XYZ file of C-alpha atoms in Angstrom:
307
model
C -18.792 -16.708 -7.350
C -17.119 -15.486 -4.158
C -15.995 -11.819 -4.206
C -12.278 -12.610 -3.978
C -12.493 -14.580 -7.220
C -14.419 -11.735 -8.863
C -11.614 -9.347 -7.970
C -8.981 -11.793 -9.202
C -10.734 -12.055 -12.564
C -10.772 -8.267 -12.859
C -7.017 -8.157 -12.305
C -6.402 -10.759 -15.005
C -8.746 -8.953 -17.399
C -6.927 -5.647 -16.827
C -3.529 -7.312 -17.063
C -4.364 -8.863 -20.427
C -6.220 -5.947 -22.018
C -4.603 -4.516 -25.161
C -7.340 -2.152 -26.354
C -7.766 1.612 -26.236
C -9.944 2.160 -23.145
C -9.680 -0.344 -20.300
C -12.169 1.555 -18.170
C -15.015 1.373 -20.669
C -14.179 -2.088 -21.968
C -13.251 -3.927 -18.751
C -13.544 -1.956 -15.503
C -16.976 -0.360 -15.868
C -18.766 -3.539 -17.017
C -17.138 -5.426 -14.136
C -18.348 -2.780 -11.683
C -21.880 -2.977 -13.040
C -21.948 -6.718 -12.375
C -19.809 -7.143 -9.256
C -19.291 -3.883 -7.338
C -22.179 -4.342 -4.912
C -21.168 -7.867 -3.897
C -17.502 -6.951 -3.477
C -18.326 -3.832 -1.459
C -20.468 -5.902 0.922
C -17.657 -8.453 1.280
C -15.198 -5.706 2.233
C -17.550 -3.964 4.673
C -16.351 -5.877 7.793
C -12.883 -4.329 7.315
C -14.020 -0.698 7.384
C -13.920 -0.118 11.156
C -10.914 -0.527 13.421
C -11.375 -3.262 15.992
C -14.094 -5.027 14.018
C -13.578 -8.154 11.946
C -10.609 -10.369 12.796
C -9.493 -13.603 11.160
C -9.919 -16.334 13.751
C -9.344 -19.157 11.292
C -8.456 -19.269 7.627
C -11.316 -19.339 5.154
C -10.719 -19.232 1.410
C -11.650 -15.898 -0.111
C -12.186 -14.083 3.191
C -12.185 -10.245 3.397
C -8.379 -10.023 3.634
C -7.958 -12.023 0.425
C -10.664 -9.972 -1.296
C -8.935 -6.731 -0.277
C -5.586 -8.102 -1.472
C -6.996 -8.999 -4.884
C -8.444 -5.497 -5.212
C -5.128 -3.971 -4.174
C -3.507 -5.734 -7.127
C -6.139 -4.259 -9.422
C -5.314 -0.842 -7.972
C -1.570 -1.365 -8.496
C -2.187 -2.322 -12.118
C -4.347 0.733 -12.773
C -1.948 3.279 -11.217
C 1.167 1.715 -12.756
C 1.440 4.087 -15.719
C 1.116 7.123 -13.436
C 4.557 6.289 -12.055
C 8.032 7.284 -13.267
C 10.364 4.795 -14.878
C 13.142 3.215 -12.833
C 16.456 5.105 -12.800
C 18.771 4.224 -15.721
C 20.850 1.150 -15.028
C 18.440 -0.245 -12.441
C 17.944 -3.991 -12.247
C 14.577 -5.262 -13.465
C 12.553 -6.326 -10.411
C 11.600 -9.967 -10.242
C 7.892 -9.079 -10.138
C 8.301 -7.274 -13.483
C 9.767 -10.374 -15.086
C 6.745 -12.369 -13.932
C 3.944 -9.949 -14.845
C 5.341 -7.750 -17.688
C 3.629 -4.598 -16.345
C 4.923 -2.308 -19.098
C 2.168 -3.878 -21.209
C -0.564 -2.887 -18.757
C -3.196 -0.393 -19.993
C -3.577 3.251 -19.001
C -6.450 4.797 -17.076
C -7.144 8.405 -16.091
C -7.088 9.661 -12.520
C -10.811 10.446 -12.663
C -11.623 6.966 -13.964
C -9.537 5.380 -11.223
C -11.285 7.360 -8.488
C -14.709 6.694 -9.997
C -14.053 2.955 -10.092
C -13.047 2.683 -6.458
C -15.775 5.065 -5.309
C -18.240 2.425 -6.455
C -16.500 0.001 -4.101
C -17.037 2.348 -1.145
C -13.691 4.143 -1.134
C -12.834 7.840 -1.129
C -9.631 9.783 -1.811
C -7.371 10.761 1.053
C -7.286 14.414 -0.021
C -4.751 17.117 0.787
C -2.946 16.545 4.078
C 0.549 17.336 5.350
C 3.111 14.593 4.822
C 2.572 11.531 6.983
C 3.853 8.049 6.038
C 0.513 6.538 7.017
C -1.053 8.424 4.085
C 1.888 8.914 1.721
C 4.267 6.725 -0.266
C 7.503 8.477 -1.205
C 8.085 8.311 -4.968
C 10.929 10.839 -5.292
C 13.042 12.782 -2.793
C 14.577 16.161 -3.539
C 17.298 16.521 -0.924
C 17.084 19.780 0.988
C 20.455 21.371 1.756
C 19.469 21.658 5.417
C 19.600 18.201 7.057
C 16.904 19.116 9.597
C 14.410 20.383 6.993
C 11.004 18.764 7.500
C 9.421 16.603 4.800
C 7.363 18.748 2.424
C 5.140 17.414 -0.347
C 6.041 18.899 -3.738
C 3.703 16.908 -5.983
C 1.143 14.108 -6.191
C 1.777 11.148 -8.504
C -1.377 9.117 -7.850
C -4.298 9.391 -5.412
C -4.623 7.346 -2.233
C -7.804 5.780 -0.905
C -9.508 5.090 2.426
C -12.204 2.514 3.108
C -13.874 3.764 6.239
C -11.112 3.872 8.860
C -8.944 1.436 6.902
C -6.203 2.591 4.585
C -6.628 0.931 1.201
C -3.763 2.590 -0.673
C -1.375 5.439 0.025
C -1.047 8.563 -2.076
C 2.125 8.589 -4.156
C 4.032 11.845 -3.606
C 7.234 13.625 -4.455
C 8.852 15.416 -1.527
C 11.645 17.707 -0.449
C 13.312 16.750 2.826
C 16.435 17.064 4.913
C 18.661 14.007 5.182
C 17.851 13.683 8.884
C 14.366 12.580 7.777
C 14.629 11.037 4.297
C 17.683 10.300 2.166
C 17.382 10.523 -1.624
C 18.249 7.209 -3.261
C 17.116 5.263 -0.193
C 13.638 6.539 0.729
C 12.632 6.617 -2.941
C 14.523 3.607 -4.307
C 14.838 0.949 -1.593
C 12.471 -2.029 -1.929
C 8.865 -1.542 -0.830
C 7.483 -4.172 1.523
C 3.902 -5.472 1.470
C 3.301 -3.875 -1.931
C 2.564 -5.864 -5.079
C 3.937 -3.728 -7.910
C 5.595 -0.389 -8.614
C 7.121 0.835 -11.840
C 10.140 2.578 -10.353
C 11.352 0.213 -7.609
C 11.460 -3.338 -6.348
C 8.545 -4.611 -4.271
C 7.865 -7.566 -1.999
C 4.595 -9.077 -0.873
C 3.447 -12.539 0.139
C 2.524 -13.528 -3.414
C 6.012 -13.652 -4.911
C 7.414 -17.115 -5.668
C 4.013 -18.783 -5.211
C 2.002 -20.525 -7.921
C -0.826 -19.121 -10.001
C -3.429 -19.991 -7.364
C -1.443 -19.973 -4.119
C -0.259 -16.393 -4.681
C -3.835 -15.198 -4.154
C -3.868 -16.534 -0.592
C -1.881 -13.430 0.349
C -3.495 -11.320 3.072
C -3.998 -7.596 2.692
C -2.004 -5.568 5.217
C -4.392 -3.526 7.358
C -3.569 -0.048 8.677
C -6.228 2.043 10.434
C -6.784 5.691 11.280
C -8.708 6.608 14.431
C -9.128 9.853 16.330
C -6.364 8.932 18.728
C -3.821 6.940 16.737
C -2.342 5.463 13.592
C -2.599 1.666 13.759
C -0.167 -0.165 11.463
C -0.173 -3.848 10.483
C -2.926 -4.751 12.940
C -2.963 -8.436 11.993
C 0.705 -8.941 12.848
C 2.235 -9.933 16.170
C 3.889 -7.187 18.247
C 7.459 -6.304 17.377
C 10.231 -8.443 18.867
C 13.999 -8.187 19.144
C 14.228 -11.684 17.623
C 13.116 -12.985 14.250
C 10.889 -16.000 13.609
C 13.927 -18.303 13.913
C 14.878 -16.837 17.285
C 17.889 -14.912 15.981
C 18.577 -11.332 17.157
C 17.261 -8.752 14.707
C 19.957 -6.620 13.130
C 17.802 -3.512 12.719
C 17.318 -1.229 15.704
C 13.778 -0.810 17.120
C 13.572 2.663 15.541
C 14.637 1.281 12.144
C 12.056 -1.503 12.360
C 9.379 1.016 13.310
C 10.242 3.222 10.334
C 10.140 0.191 8.062
C 6.590 -0.532 9.224
C 5.504 3.094 8.775
C 7.156 3.804 5.411
C 7.241 0.197 4.120
C 10.813 0.867 2.975
C 14.161 2.027 4.311
C 14.459 5.798 4.554
C 18.043 6.396 5.742
C 21.315 4.463 6.059
C 21.108 1.664 8.608
C 23.184 1.578 11.764
C 24.430 -1.817 10.524
C 24.885 -1.394 6.733
C 25.256 -5.144 6.300
C 21.650 -5.642 7.421
C 20.164 -3.917 4.382
C 19.524 -7.045 2.321
C 17.856 -8.841 5.223
C 15.809 -5.874 6.460
C 12.175 -6.653 7.140
C 9.476 -4.704 8.983
C 8.773 -5.098 12.668
C 5.349 -6.134 13.895
C 2.126 -4.408 14.832
C 2.609 -0.721 15.644
C 0.368 1.961 17.146
C 1.444 5.603 17.194
C -0.520 8.503 18.691
C -1.811 11.190 16.388
C -0.735 14.791 17.049
C -2.894 16.613 19.581
C -3.273 19.541 17.195
C -4.103 18.985 13.503
C -1.367 19.799 11.038
C -1.918 22.078 8.075
C -4.561 20.660 5.794
C -5.519 17.915 8.263
C -8.705 17.747 10.280
C -8.901 16.529 13.887
C -10.515 13.279 12.758
C -9.432 12.426 9.257
C -8.199 13.719 5.899
C -11.524 13.124 4.212
C -15.053 11.984 4.854
C -14.201 8.413 3.896
C -11.945 7.964 6.916
C -14.649 8.790 9.419
C -16.269 5.378 9.362
C -18.264 3.645 12.069
C -16.666 3.576 15.519
C -14.472 6.526 14.552
C -14.233 7.843 18.128
C -11.522 5.937 19.928
Protein backbone atom coordinates (compact mmCIF):
# COMPACT_ATOMS: atom_id res chain seq x y z
CA UNK A 1 0.00 0.00 0.00
CA UNK A 2 1.38 3.43 -0.91
CA UNK A 3 2.23 5.69 2.08
CA UNK A 4 -0.43 8.29 1.28
CA UNK A 5 -3.13 5.64 1.60
CA UNK A 6 -1.62 4.44 4.88
CA UNK A 7 -1.87 7.96 6.26
CA UNK A 8 -5.43 8.33 4.99
CA UNK A 9 -6.45 5.13 6.77
CA UNK A 10 -4.94 6.43 10.01
CA UNK A 11 -7.02 9.59 9.74
CA UNK A 12 -10.22 7.61 9.23
CA UNK A 13 -9.34 5.29 12.12
CA UNK A 14 -8.74 8.26 14.44
CA UNK A 15 -11.85 10.03 13.21
CA UNK A 16 -14.04 7.02 13.94
CA UNK A 17 -12.51 5.92 17.25
CA UNK A 18 -14.86 6.04 20.25
CA UNK A 19 -12.75 4.28 22.88
CA UNK A 20 -10.74 5.50 25.85
CA UNK A 21 -7.18 5.71 24.49
CA UNK A 22 -6.72 6.43 20.79
CA UNK A 23 -2.94 6.43 21.08
CA UNK A 24 -2.67 2.89 22.43
CA UNK A 25 -5.54 1.48 20.39
CA UNK A 26 -4.99 3.16 17.00
CA UNK A 27 -1.95 5.43 16.69
CA UNK A 28 0.79 3.28 18.21
CA UNK A 29 -0.13 0.07 16.34
CA UNK A 30 -0.27 2.08 13.10
CA UNK A 31 3.19 3.51 13.80
CA UNK A 32 4.60 0.06 14.47
CA UNK A 33 3.40 -1.11 11.06
CA UNK A 34 3.71 1.98 8.86
CA UNK A 35 5.97 4.67 10.36
CA UNK A 36 9.16 3.60 8.58
CA UNK A 37 7.56 3.51 5.12
CA UNK A 38 5.80 6.85 5.59
CA UNK A 39 8.95 8.52 6.93
CA UNK A 40 10.91 7.36 3.87
CA UNK A 41 8.15 8.66 1.58
CA UNK A 42 8.32 12.09 3.22
CA UNK A 43 12.13 12.30 3.20
CA UNK A 44 12.40 14.10 -0.19
CA UNK A 45 10.51 17.06 1.32
CA UNK A 46 12.89 17.67 4.22
CA UNK A 47 15.39 19.97 2.46
CA UNK A 48 14.61 23.27 0.78
CA UNK A 49 15.28 23.21 -2.95
CA UNK A 50 15.09 19.42 -3.19
CA UNK A 51 12.11 17.49 -4.50
CA UNK A 52 9.70 19.30 -6.81
CA UNK A 53 6.54 18.01 -8.47
CA UNK A 54 7.20 17.99 -12.20
CA UNK A 55 4.08 16.01 -13.03
CA UNK A 56 1.21 14.69 -10.97
CA UNK A 57 1.55 11.21 -9.55
CA UNK A 58 -1.08 9.72 -7.26
CA UNK A 59 0.07 9.52 -3.66
CA UNK A 60 3.24 11.58 -4.14
CA UNK A 61 5.05 13.19 -1.16
CA UNK A 62 2.79 16.27 -1.15
CA UNK A 63 -0.33 14.10 -0.87
CA UNK A 64 1.30 11.96 1.82
CA UNK A 65 2.21 15.07 3.82
CA UNK A 66 -1.33 16.42 3.39
CA UNK A 67 -2.87 13.21 4.69
CA UNK A 68 -0.58 13.32 7.72
CA UNK A 69 -1.46 16.96 8.32
CA UNK A 70 -5.11 15.93 8.63
CA UNK A 71 -4.13 13.31 11.19
CA UNK A 72 -2.28 16.04 13.09
CA UNK A 73 -5.30 18.37 12.95
CA UNK A 74 -7.52 15.62 14.31
CA UNK A 75 -5.16 14.85 17.18
CA UNK A 76 -4.67 18.47 18.31
CA UNK A 77 -8.35 19.39 17.93
CA UNK A 78 -9.29 18.96 21.59
CA UNK A 79 -6.35 21.11 22.70
CA UNK A 80 -8.14 24.11 21.19
CA UNK A 81 -10.73 26.47 22.68
CA UNK A 82 -14.35 26.39 21.60
CA UNK A 83 -15.62 28.95 19.10
CA UNK A 84 -16.96 32.20 20.58
CA UNK A 85 -20.65 32.05 21.58
CA UNK A 86 -22.95 32.77 18.67
CA UNK A 87 -20.40 31.78 16.04
CA UNK A 88 -21.60 30.04 12.90
CA UNK A 89 -20.68 26.36 12.61
CA UNK A 90 -17.95 26.04 9.97
CA UNK A 91 -18.82 23.98 6.93
CA UNK A 92 -15.92 21.60 7.62
CA UNK A 93 -17.44 20.84 11.04
CA UNK A 94 -20.75 19.88 9.47
CA UNK A 95 -18.93 17.44 7.20
CA UNK A 96 -16.58 15.79 9.72
CA UNK A 97 -18.27 16.21 13.16
CA UNK A 98 -14.94 16.86 14.92
CA UNK A 99 -16.46 17.28 18.39
CA UNK A 100 -16.63 13.48 18.38
CA UNK A 101 -12.90 13.11 17.76
CA UNK A 102 -10.82 11.45 20.52
CA UNK A 103 -8.36 13.12 22.88
CA UNK A 104 -4.61 12.58 23.02
CA UNK A 105 -1.97 14.00 25.36
CA UNK A 106 0.73 16.42 24.27
CA UNK A 107 3.44 13.85 25.01
CA UNK A 108 1.65 11.19 22.97
CA UNK A 109 1.25 13.58 20.06
CA UNK A 110 4.94 14.49 20.06
CA UNK A 111 5.98 10.86 20.44
CA UNK A 112 3.85 9.83 17.47
CA UNK A 113 5.29 12.41 15.10
CA UNK A 114 8.83 11.90 16.37
CA UNK A 115 8.60 8.40 14.93
CA UNK A 116 7.82 10.00 11.57
CA UNK A 117 11.01 12.08 11.73
CA UNK A 118 9.60 15.31 13.15
CA UNK A 119 10.67 17.41 16.12
CA UNK A 120 8.99 20.22 18.07
CA UNK A 121 9.68 23.82 17.16
CA UNK A 122 10.58 24.75 20.74
CA UNK A 123 10.59 28.15 22.43
CA UNK A 124 11.16 31.02 20.02
CA UNK A 125 9.98 34.63 19.88
CA UNK A 126 6.77 35.20 17.96
CA UNK A 127 7.09 34.74 14.22
CA UNK A 128 4.14 33.84 11.95
CA UNK A 129 6.28 31.25 10.18
CA UNK A 130 6.35 29.26 13.44
CA UNK A 131 3.18 30.42 15.21
CA UNK A 132 -0.56 30.30 14.59
CA UNK A 133 -2.50 32.92 16.54
CA UNK A 134 -5.25 31.30 18.62
CA UNK A 135 -6.21 34.26 20.83
CA UNK A 136 -5.22 37.94 20.91
CA UNK A 137 -5.20 40.02 24.07
CA UNK A 138 -5.24 43.60 22.80
CA UNK A 139 -2.50 45.73 24.31
CA UNK A 140 -3.55 49.29 25.12
CA UNK A 141 -0.54 50.60 23.20
CA UNK A 142 -1.14 50.21 19.44
CA UNK A 143 2.59 49.88 18.70
CA UNK A 144 3.20 47.13 21.28
CA UNK A 145 5.04 44.20 19.69
CA UNK A 146 3.48 40.73 19.55
CA UNK A 147 4.33 38.77 22.70
CA UNK A 148 3.51 35.10 23.27
CA UNK A 149 1.50 34.57 26.46
CA UNK A 150 0.80 30.84 26.19
CA UNK A 151 1.12 27.71 24.07
CA UNK A 152 -2.01 25.80 23.04
CA UNK A 153 -0.42 22.98 21.03
CA UNK A 154 3.11 22.17 19.84
CA UNK A 155 4.37 22.81 16.32
CA UNK A 156 6.58 20.50 14.29
CA UNK A 157 9.44 20.71 11.78
CA UNK A 158 10.50 18.03 9.32
CA UNK A 159 14.06 18.93 8.50
CA UNK A 160 13.89 22.43 7.02
CA UNK A 161 10.19 22.07 6.19
CA UNK A 162 7.48 23.36 8.47
CA UNK A 163 4.96 20.60 9.12
CA UNK A 164 2.66 22.42 11.55
CA UNK A 165 2.77 25.70 13.42
CA UNK A 166 2.64 26.06 17.18
CA UNK A 167 -0.71 27.36 18.41
CA UNK A 168 -0.19 30.36 20.70
CA UNK A 169 -2.04 33.02 22.61
CA UNK A 170 -0.53 36.49 22.32
CA UNK A 171 -0.70 40.06 23.52
CA UNK A 172 -0.22 42.67 20.80
CA UNK A 173 -0.87 46.25 19.81
CA UNK A 174 -3.51 46.86 17.16
CA UNK A 175 -0.86 48.09 14.72
CA UNK A 176 0.27 44.45 14.51
CA UNK A 177 -2.70 42.20 15.31
CA UNK A 178 -6.34 43.08 15.95
CA UNK A 179 -8.36 40.93 18.37
CA UNK A 180 -11.39 39.42 16.65
CA UNK A 181 -9.62 39.43 13.28
CA UNK A 182 -6.21 37.80 13.79
CA UNK A 183 -7.75 35.13 16.02
CA UNK A 184 -11.15 34.65 14.38
CA UNK A 185 -10.87 35.28 10.63
CA UNK A 186 -10.83 32.15 8.44
CA UNK A 187 -7.57 30.21 8.21
CA UNK A 188 -6.38 29.38 4.71
CA UNK A 189 -4.62 26.15 3.72
CA UNK A 190 -5.60 24.53 7.02
CA UNK A 191 -7.91 21.53 7.27
CA UNK A 192 -9.61 21.90 10.65
CA UNK A 193 -9.66 24.09 13.76
CA UNK A 194 -12.10 24.01 16.63
CA UNK A 195 -12.41 27.75 17.14
CA UNK A 196 -12.57 29.19 13.61
CA UNK A 197 -13.44 28.54 10.00
CA UNK A 198 -10.81 26.94 7.76
CA UNK A 199 -10.27 26.48 4.04
CA UNK A 200 -8.09 24.02 2.18
CA UNK A 201 -8.24 22.33 -1.20
CA UNK A 202 -10.24 19.37 0.10
CA UNK A 203 -13.50 21.15 0.86
CA UNK A 204 -16.41 20.45 -1.51
CA UNK A 205 -14.63 17.48 -3.10
CA UNK A 206 -15.72 13.84 -2.89
CA UNK A 207 -14.51 11.17 -0.51
CA UNK A 208 -11.57 10.26 -2.75
CA UNK A 209 -10.89 13.48 -4.66
CA UNK A 210 -10.44 15.48 -1.45
CA UNK A 211 -7.24 13.54 -0.77
CA UNK A 212 -5.63 14.87 -3.95
CA UNK A 213 -5.00 18.08 -2.01
CA UNK A 214 -1.34 19.14 -1.90
CA UNK A 215 0.39 20.02 1.34
CA UNK A 216 1.51 23.65 1.47
CA UNK A 217 5.29 23.79 1.88
CA UNK A 218 7.08 26.47 3.91
CA UNK A 219 10.83 26.22 4.58
CA UNK A 220 13.31 27.68 7.03
CA UNK A 221 16.91 28.26 5.93
CA UNK A 222 19.77 30.22 7.43
CA UNK A 223 19.01 33.21 5.26
CA UNK A 224 15.24 33.29 4.80
CA UNK A 225 11.70 32.16 5.45
CA UNK A 226 10.30 30.56 2.29
CA UNK A 227 6.49 30.46 2.15
CA UNK A 228 4.28 28.49 -0.25
CA UNK A 229 7.20 27.36 -2.41
CA UNK A 230 5.02 25.39 -4.83
CA UNK A 231 2.91 28.40 -5.77
CA UNK A 232 3.49 30.92 -8.54
CA UNK A 233 4.88 34.34 -7.55
CA UNK A 234 2.38 36.92 -6.35
CA UNK A 235 0.53 38.95 -8.98
CA UNK A 236 -1.68 42.03 -8.96
CA UNK A 237 -4.29 40.03 -10.89
CA UNK A 238 -6.19 36.90 -9.95
CA UNK A 239 -6.44 33.70 -11.99
CA UNK A 240 -9.27 35.24 -14.05
CA UNK A 241 -7.19 38.31 -14.86
CA UNK A 242 -9.13 40.65 -12.56
CA UNK A 243 -7.29 43.19 -10.36
CA UNK A 244 -6.78 41.92 -6.83
CA UNK A 245 -8.58 43.95 -4.19
CA UNK A 246 -6.05 43.33 -1.43
CA UNK A 247 -2.90 45.44 -1.34
CA UNK A 248 0.48 43.69 -1.81
CA UNK A 249 1.18 44.06 1.93
CA UNK A 250 -2.21 42.53 2.81
CA UNK A 251 -1.60 39.61 0.45
CA UNK A 252 1.85 39.08 1.94
CA UNK A 253 0.44 39.02 5.47
CA UNK A 254 -2.22 36.55 4.36
CA UNK A 255 0.51 34.21 3.12
CA UNK A 256 2.55 34.58 6.32
CA UNK A 257 -0.28 34.33 8.87
CA UNK A 258 -2.71 32.29 6.71
CA UNK A 259 -5.47 34.64 7.90
CA UNK A 260 -6.35 38.32 8.03
CA UNK A 261 -4.74 40.15 10.93
CA UNK A 262 -6.11 43.71 10.69
CA UNK A 263 -8.92 45.58 8.92
CA UNK A 264 -8.46 45.67 5.15
CA UNK A 265 -7.94 48.87 3.21
CA UNK A 266 -11.01 47.82 1.19
CA UNK A 267 -13.44 46.32 3.76
CA UNK A 268 -15.59 44.90 0.99
CA UNK A 269 -12.75 42.59 -0.05
CA UNK A 270 -12.87 40.54 3.14
CA UNK A 271 -15.08 37.74 1.83
CA UNK A 272 -13.00 37.31 -1.31
CA UNK A 273 -9.60 37.59 0.37
CA UNK A 274 -7.13 34.91 -0.64
CA UNK A 275 -3.37 34.62 -0.13
CA UNK A 276 -0.83 35.89 -2.61
CA UNK A 277 1.72 33.55 -4.15
CA UNK A 278 5.17 32.30 -3.28
CA UNK A 279 6.97 34.54 -0.79
CA UNK A 280 10.54 34.70 0.51
CA UNK A 281 11.47 36.97 3.42
CA UNK A 282 14.95 37.42 4.89
CA UNK A 283 15.58 36.28 8.43
CA UNK A 284 16.85 38.86 10.94
CA UNK A 285 20.62 39.29 10.93
CA UNK A 286 20.70 38.89 14.71
CA UNK A 287 18.75 36.09 16.44
CA UNK A 288 15.80 37.17 18.53
CA UNK A 289 15.36 36.08 22.12
CA UNK A 290 15.08 32.33 22.34
CA UNK A 291 16.01 31.84 18.68
CA UNK A 292 19.27 30.44 17.37
CA UNK A 293 21.07 31.72 14.27
CA UNK A 294 20.01 28.64 12.32
CA UNK A 295 16.78 27.26 13.68
CA UNK A 296 14.49 26.92 16.70
CA UNK A 297 15.39 23.29 17.24
CA UNK A 298 17.60 20.53 15.96
CA UNK A 299 14.89 19.26 13.63
CA UNK A 300 15.05 22.38 11.48
CA UNK A 301 18.72 22.00 10.69
CA UNK A 302 18.25 19.41 7.98
CA UNK A 303 20.46 18.66 4.99
CA UNK A 304 21.48 21.66 2.89
CA UNK A 305 20.74 23.96 5.83
CA UNK A 306 23.35 26.55 4.79
CA UNK A 307 21.82 28.79 2.17
